[in-house]
mmCIF file of C-alpha atoms and ligand atoms in Angstrom:
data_model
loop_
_atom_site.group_PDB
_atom_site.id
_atom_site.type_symbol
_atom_site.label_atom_id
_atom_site.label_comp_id
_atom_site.label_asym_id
_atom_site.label_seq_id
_atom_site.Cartn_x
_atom_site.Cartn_y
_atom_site.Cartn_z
ATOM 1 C CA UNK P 1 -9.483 -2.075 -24.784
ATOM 2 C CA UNK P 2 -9.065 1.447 -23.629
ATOM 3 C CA UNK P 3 -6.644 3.996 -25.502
ATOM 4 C CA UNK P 4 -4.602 4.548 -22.700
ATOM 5 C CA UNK P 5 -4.393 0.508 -22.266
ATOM 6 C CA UNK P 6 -2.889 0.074 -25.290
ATOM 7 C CA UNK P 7 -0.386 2.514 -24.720
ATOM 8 C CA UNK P 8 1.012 1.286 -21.998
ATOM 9 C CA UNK P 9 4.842 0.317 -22.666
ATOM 10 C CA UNK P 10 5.093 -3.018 -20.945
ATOM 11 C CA UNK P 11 8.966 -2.812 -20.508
ATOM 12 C CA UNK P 12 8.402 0.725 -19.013
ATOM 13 C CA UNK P 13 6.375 -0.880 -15.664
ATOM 14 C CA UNK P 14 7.201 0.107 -12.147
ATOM 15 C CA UNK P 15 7.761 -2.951 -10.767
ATOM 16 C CA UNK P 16 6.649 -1.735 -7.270
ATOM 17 C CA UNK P 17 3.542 0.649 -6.524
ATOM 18 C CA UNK P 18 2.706 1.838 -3.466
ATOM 19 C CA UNK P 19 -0.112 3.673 -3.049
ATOM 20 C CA UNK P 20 -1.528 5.701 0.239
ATOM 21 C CA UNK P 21 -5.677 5.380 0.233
ATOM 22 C CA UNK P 22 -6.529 8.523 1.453
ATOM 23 C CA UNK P 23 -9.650 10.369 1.657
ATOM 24 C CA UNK P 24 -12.156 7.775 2.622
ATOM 25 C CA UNK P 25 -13.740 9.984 5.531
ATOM 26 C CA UNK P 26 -14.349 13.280 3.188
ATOM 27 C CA UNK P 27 -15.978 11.136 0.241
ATOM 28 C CA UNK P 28 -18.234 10.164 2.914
ATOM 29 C CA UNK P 29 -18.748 13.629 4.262
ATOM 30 C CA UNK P 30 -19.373 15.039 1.027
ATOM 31 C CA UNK P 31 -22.600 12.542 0.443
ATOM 32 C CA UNK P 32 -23.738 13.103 3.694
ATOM 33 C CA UNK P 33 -22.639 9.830 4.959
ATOM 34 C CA UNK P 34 -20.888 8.330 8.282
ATOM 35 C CA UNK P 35 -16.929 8.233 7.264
ATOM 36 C CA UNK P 36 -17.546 4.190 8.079
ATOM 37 C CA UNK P 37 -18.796 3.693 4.946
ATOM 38 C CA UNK P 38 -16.188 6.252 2.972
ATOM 39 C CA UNK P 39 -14.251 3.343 4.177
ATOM 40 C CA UNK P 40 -16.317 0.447 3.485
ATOM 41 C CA UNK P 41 -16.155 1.797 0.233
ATOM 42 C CA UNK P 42 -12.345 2.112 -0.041
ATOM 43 C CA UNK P 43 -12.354 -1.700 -0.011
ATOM 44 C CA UNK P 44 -13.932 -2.045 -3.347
ATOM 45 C CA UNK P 45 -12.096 0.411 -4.868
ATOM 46 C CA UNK P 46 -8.838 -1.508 -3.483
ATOM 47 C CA UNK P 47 -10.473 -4.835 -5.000
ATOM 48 C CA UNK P 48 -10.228 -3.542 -8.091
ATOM 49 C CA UNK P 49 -6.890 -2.080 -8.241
ATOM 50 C CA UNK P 50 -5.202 -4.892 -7.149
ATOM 51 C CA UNK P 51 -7.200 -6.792 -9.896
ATOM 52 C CA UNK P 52 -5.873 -4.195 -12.584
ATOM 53 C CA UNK P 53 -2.603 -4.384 -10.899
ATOM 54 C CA UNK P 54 -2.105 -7.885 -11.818
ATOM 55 C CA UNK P 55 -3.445 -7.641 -14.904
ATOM 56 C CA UNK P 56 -1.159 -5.148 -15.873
ATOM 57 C CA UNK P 57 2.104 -7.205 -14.961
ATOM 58 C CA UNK P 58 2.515 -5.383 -11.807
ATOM 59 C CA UNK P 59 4.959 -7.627 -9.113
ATOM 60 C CA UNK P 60 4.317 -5.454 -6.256
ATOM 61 C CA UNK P 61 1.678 -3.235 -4.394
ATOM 62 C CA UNK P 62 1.513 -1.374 -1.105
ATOM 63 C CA UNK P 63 -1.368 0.272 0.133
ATOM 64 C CA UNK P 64 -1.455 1.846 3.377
ATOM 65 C CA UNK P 65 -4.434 0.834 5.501
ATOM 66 C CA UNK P 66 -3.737 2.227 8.563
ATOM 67 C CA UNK P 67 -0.672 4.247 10.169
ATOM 68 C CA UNK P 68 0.315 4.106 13.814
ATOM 69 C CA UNK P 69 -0.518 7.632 13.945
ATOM 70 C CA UNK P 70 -4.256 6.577 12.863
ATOM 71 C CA UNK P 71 -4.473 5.440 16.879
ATOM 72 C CA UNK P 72 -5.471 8.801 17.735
ATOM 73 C CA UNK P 73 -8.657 8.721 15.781
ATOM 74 C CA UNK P 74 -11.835 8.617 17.534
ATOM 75 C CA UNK P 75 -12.400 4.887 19.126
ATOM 76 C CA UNK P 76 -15.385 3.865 17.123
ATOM 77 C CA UNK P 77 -13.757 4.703 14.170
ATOM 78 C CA UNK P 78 -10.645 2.722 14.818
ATOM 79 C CA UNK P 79 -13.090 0.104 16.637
ATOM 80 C CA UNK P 80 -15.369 0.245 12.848
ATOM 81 C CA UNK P 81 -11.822 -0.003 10.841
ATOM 82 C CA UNK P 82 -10.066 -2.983 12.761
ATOM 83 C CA UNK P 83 -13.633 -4.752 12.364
ATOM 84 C CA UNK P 84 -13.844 -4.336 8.334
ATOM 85 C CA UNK P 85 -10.164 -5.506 8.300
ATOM 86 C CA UNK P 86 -11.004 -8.338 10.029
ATOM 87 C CA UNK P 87 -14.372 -9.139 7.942
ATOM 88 C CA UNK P 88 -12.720 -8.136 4.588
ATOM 89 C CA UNK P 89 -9.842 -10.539 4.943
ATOM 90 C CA UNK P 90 -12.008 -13.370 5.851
ATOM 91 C CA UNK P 91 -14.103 -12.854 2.945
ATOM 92 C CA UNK P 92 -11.870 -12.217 0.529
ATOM 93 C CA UNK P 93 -9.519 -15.101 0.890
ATOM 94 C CA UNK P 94 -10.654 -17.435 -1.203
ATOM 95 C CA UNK P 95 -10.716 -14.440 -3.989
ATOM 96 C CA UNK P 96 -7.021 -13.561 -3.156
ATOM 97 C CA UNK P 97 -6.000 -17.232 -3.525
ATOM 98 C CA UNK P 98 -7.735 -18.065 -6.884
ATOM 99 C CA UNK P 99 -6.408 -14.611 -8.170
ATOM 100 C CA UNK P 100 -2.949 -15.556 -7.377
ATOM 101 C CA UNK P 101 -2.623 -12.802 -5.520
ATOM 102 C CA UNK P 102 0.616 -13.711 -2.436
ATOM 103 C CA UNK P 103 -0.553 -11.096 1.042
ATOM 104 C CA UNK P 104 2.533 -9.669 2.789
ATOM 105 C CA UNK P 105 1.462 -7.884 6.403
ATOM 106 C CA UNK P 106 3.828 -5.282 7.062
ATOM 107 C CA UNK P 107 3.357 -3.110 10.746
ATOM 108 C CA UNK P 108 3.227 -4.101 14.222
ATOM 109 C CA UNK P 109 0.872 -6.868 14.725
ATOM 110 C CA UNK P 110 1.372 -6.868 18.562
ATOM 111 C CA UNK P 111 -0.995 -3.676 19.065
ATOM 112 C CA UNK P 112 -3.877 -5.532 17.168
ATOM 113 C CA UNK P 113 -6.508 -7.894 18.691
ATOM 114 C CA UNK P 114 -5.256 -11.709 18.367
ATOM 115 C CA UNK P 115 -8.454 -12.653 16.078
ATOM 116 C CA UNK P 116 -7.275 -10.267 13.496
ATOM 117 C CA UNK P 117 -3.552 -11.320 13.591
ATOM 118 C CA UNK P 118 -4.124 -15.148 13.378
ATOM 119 C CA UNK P 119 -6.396 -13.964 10.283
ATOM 120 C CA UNK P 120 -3.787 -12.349 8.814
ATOM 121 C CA UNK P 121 -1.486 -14.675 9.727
ATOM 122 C CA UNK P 122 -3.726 -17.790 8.189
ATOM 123 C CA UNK P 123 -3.800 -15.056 4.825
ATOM 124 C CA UNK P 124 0.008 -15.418 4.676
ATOM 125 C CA UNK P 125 0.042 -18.733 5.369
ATOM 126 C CA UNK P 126 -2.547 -19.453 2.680
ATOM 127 C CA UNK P 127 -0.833 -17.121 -0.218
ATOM 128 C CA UNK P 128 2.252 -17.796 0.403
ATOM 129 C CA UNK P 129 2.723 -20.174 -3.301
ATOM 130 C CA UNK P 130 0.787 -17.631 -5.115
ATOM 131 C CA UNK P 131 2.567 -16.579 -7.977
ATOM 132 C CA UNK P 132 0.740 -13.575 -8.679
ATOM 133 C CA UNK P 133 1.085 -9.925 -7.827
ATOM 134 C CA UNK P 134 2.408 -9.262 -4.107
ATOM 135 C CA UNK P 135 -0.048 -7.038 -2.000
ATOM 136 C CA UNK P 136 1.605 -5.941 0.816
ATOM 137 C CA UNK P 137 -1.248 -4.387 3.481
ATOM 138 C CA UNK P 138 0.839 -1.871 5.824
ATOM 139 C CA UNK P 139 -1.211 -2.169 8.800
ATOM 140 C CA UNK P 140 -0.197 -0.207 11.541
ATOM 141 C CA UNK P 141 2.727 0.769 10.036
ATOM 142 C CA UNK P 142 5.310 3.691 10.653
ATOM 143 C CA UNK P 143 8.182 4.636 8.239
ATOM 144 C CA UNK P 144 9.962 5.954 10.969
ATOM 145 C CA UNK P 145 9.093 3.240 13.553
ATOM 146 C CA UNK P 146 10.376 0.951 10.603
ATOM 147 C CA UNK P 147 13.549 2.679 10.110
ATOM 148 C CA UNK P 148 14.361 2.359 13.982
ATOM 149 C CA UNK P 149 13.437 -1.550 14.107
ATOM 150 C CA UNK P 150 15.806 -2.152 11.609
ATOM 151 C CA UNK P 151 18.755 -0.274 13.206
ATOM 152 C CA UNK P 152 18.158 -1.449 16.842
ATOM 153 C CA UNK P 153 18.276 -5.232 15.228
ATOM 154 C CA UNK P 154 21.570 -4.972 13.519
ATOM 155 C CA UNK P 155 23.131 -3.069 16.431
ATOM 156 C CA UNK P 156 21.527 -5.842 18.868
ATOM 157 C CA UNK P 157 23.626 -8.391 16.354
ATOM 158 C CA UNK P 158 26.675 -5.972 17.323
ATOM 159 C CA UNK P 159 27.029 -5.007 13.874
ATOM 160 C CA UNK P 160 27.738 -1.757 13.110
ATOM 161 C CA UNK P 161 29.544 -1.936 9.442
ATOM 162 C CA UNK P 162 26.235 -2.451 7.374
ATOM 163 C CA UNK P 163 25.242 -1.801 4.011
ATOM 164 C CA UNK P 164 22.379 -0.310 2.064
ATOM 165 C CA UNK P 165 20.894 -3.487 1.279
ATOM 166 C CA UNK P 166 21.694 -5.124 4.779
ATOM 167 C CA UNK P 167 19.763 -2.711 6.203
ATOM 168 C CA UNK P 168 17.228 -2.980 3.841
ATOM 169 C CA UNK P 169 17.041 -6.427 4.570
ATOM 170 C CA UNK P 170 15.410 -6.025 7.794
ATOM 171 C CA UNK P 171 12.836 -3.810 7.075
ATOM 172 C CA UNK P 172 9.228 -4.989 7.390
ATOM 173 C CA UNK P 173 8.738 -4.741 3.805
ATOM 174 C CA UNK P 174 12.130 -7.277 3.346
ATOM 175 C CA UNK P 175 12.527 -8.868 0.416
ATOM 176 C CA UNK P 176 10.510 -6.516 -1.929
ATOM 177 C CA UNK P 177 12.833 -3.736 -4.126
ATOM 178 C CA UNK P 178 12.479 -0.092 -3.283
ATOM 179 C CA UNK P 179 9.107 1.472 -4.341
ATOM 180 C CA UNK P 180 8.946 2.366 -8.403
ATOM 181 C CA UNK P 181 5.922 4.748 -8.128
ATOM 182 C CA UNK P 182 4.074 5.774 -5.330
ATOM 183 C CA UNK P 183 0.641 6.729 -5.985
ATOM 184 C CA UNK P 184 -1.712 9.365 -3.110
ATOM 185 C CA UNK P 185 -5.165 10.212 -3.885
ATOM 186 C CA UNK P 186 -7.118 12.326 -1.823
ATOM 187 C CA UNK P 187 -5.370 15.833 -2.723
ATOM 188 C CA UNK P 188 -2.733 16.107 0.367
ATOM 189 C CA UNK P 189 1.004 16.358 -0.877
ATOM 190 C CA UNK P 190 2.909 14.623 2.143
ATOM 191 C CA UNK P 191 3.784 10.710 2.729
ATOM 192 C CA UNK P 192 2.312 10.717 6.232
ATOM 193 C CA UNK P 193 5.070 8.382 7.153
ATOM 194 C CA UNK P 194 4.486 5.706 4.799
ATOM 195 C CA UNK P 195 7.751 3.820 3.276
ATOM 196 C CA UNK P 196 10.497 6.360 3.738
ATOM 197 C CA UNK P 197 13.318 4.589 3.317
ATOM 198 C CA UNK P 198 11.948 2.353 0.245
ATOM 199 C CA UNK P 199 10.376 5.406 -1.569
ATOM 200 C CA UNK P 200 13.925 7.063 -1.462
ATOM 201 C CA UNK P 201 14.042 7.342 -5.543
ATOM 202 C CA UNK P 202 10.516 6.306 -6.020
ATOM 203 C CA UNK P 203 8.519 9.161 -8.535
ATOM 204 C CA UNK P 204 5.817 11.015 -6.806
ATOM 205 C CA UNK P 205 1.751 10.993 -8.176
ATOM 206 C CA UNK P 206 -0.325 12.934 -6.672
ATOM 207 C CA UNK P 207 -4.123 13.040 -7.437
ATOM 208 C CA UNK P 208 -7.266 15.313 -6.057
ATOM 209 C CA UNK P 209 -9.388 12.209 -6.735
ATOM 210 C CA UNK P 210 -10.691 10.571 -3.727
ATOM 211 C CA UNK P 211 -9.780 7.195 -2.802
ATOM 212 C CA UNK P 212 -13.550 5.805 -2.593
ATOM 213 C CA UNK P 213 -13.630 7.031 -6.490
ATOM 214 C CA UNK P 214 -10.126 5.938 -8.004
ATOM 215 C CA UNK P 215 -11.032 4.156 -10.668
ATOM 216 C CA UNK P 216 -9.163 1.932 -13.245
ATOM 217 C CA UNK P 217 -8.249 4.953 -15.496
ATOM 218 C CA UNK P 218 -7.499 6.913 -12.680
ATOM 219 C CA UNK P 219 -4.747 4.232 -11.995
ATOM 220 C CA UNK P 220 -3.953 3.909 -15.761
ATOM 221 C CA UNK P 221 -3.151 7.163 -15.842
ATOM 222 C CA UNK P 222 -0.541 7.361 -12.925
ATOM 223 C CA UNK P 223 1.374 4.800 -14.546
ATOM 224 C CA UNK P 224 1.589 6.717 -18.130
ATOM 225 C CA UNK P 225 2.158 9.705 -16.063
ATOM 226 C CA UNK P 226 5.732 7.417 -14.670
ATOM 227 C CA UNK P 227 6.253 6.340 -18.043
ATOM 228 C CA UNK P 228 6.961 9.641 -19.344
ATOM 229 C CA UNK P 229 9.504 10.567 -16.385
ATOM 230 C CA UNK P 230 12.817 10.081 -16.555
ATOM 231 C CA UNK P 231 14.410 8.594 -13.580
ATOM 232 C CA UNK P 232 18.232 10.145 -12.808
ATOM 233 C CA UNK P 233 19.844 8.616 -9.489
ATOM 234 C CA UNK P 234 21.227 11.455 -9.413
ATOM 235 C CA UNK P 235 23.046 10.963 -12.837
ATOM 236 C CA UNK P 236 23.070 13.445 -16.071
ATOM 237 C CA UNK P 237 19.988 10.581 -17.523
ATOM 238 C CA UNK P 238 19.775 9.810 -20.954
ATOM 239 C CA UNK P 239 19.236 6.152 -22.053
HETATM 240 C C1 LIG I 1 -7.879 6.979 4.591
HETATM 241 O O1 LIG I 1 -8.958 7.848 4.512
HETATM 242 C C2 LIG I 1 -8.179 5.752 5.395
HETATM 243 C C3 LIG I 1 -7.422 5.620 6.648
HETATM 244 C C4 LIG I 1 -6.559 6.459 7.106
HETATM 245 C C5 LIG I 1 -7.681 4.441 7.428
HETATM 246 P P1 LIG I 1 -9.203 8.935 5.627
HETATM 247 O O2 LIG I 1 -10.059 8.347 6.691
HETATM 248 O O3 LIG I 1 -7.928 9.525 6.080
HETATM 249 O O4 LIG I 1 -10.045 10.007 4.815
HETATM 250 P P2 LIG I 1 -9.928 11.586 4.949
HETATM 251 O O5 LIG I 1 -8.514 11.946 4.661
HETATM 252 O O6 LIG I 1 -10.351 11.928 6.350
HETATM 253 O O7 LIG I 1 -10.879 12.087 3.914
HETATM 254 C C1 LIG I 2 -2.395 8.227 5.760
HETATM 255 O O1 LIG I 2 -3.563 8.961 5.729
HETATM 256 C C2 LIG I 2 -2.647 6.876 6.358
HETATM 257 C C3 LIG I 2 -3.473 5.968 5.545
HETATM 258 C C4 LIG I 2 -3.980 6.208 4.369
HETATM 259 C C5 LIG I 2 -3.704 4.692 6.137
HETATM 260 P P1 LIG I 2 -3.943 9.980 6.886
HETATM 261 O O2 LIG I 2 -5.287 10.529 6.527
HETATM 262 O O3 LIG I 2 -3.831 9.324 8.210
HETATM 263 O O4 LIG I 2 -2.805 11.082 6.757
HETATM 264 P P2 LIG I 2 -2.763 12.573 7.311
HETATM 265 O O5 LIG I 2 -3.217 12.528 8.733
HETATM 266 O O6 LIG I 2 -3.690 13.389 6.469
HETATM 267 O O7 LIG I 2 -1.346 13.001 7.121
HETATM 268 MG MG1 LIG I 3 -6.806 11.133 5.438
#
């Protein structure tokens, strides 16, 4: 075992991580290569974390796959992307399953072809008694989108005298707790609308390390890096 394994404080988890995969296109373009397979290779690298995830008693992880902004990306890379969705969740079902791992969609399914939503759906189906970690893909997802789904529900109830956690409740992302530590490689500094309302107190990590080469230490690292902070809620702190 690594130093920085054993010095993990197991008490001291986040209990949710949420992390934004970005810069599979630039890996790519910095070997010379087609930004497909920066992306191809952003699947292994998301194999693996949810693996070390797990193993480090993490309950919940959310990576962000693809925005509703991400639309306005040339067509045969959204064409290439909704294809190695498709292909990845086929083939790594039977993984997910014996890993324990539970798959959450979160996003608007209606703007993606019907062969990749009854996968996704059959994914749920099939993980739903995992007792593992829960991976929750956000797959065209917007925060904002999100935020307005949620309000236009309750108000279509007629209810207008909600709280914090009603309104929470019907967010995509509904049941899972706000967002611990959310994690961005890829050097930019912004959330790119991912999980604004559940990263409200969540601790920020930013890395210049490319998605295609986050490795195990790289997340290791991120989650010292949140052990060390103290969170305030806006109190004075101290333990
Ligand atoms: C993230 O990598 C993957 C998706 C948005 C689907 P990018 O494709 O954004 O990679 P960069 O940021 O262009 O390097
Ligand atoms: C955010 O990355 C979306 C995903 C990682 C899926 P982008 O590459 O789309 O974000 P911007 O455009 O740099 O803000
Ligand atoms: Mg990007």
């Amino acid at each position: 075992m690594e130093k920085w394994q054993e010095e993990l404080k197991k008490e001291k988890l986040p209990r949710h991580v949420a992390i934004i995969m970005d810069g599979n296109g630039r890996w790519a373009q910095k070997k010379g290569l087609s930004r497909n397979k920066g992306h191809r290779q952003g699947v292994e690298t998301l194999k693996k974390v949810v693996r070390t995830c797990g193993e480090m008693g993490i309950s919940f992880l959310t990576v962000f796959a693809f925005s509703t902004e991400n639309w306005d990306r040339p067509r045969n890379e959204v064409l290439f992307l909704m294809d190695l969705f498709h292909r990845t969740f086929k083939k790594e079902a039977r993984e997910l399953i014996a890993n324990r791992v539970r798959v959450v969609f979160i996003g608007y399914r209606s703007g993606l072809s019907r062969d990749l939503q009854e996968t996704m759906n059959n994914i749920e189906k099939d993980t739903r008694s995992c007792d593992g970690i829960q991976l929750n893909i956000a797959l065209n997802y917007g925060g904002r989108q999100e935020i307005m789904e949620a309000a236009r529900a309750l108000v279509d109830r007629g209810d207008r005298d909600f709280s914090q956690e009603e309104f929470s409740g019907n967010l995509f992302s509904a049941p899972c707790p706000d967002v611990d530590l959310l994690i961005r490689p890829g050097g930019e500094m912004r959330l790119s609308n991912f999980l604004l309302w559940q990263s409200a107190y969540a601790e920020l990590y930013f890395t210049p390390v490319l998605w295609p080469d986050f490795s195990e230490t790289d997340l290791y690292q991120a989650v010292q890096d949140f052990q060390k902070r103290q969170r305030r809620f806006g109190g004075v702190g101290g333990e």
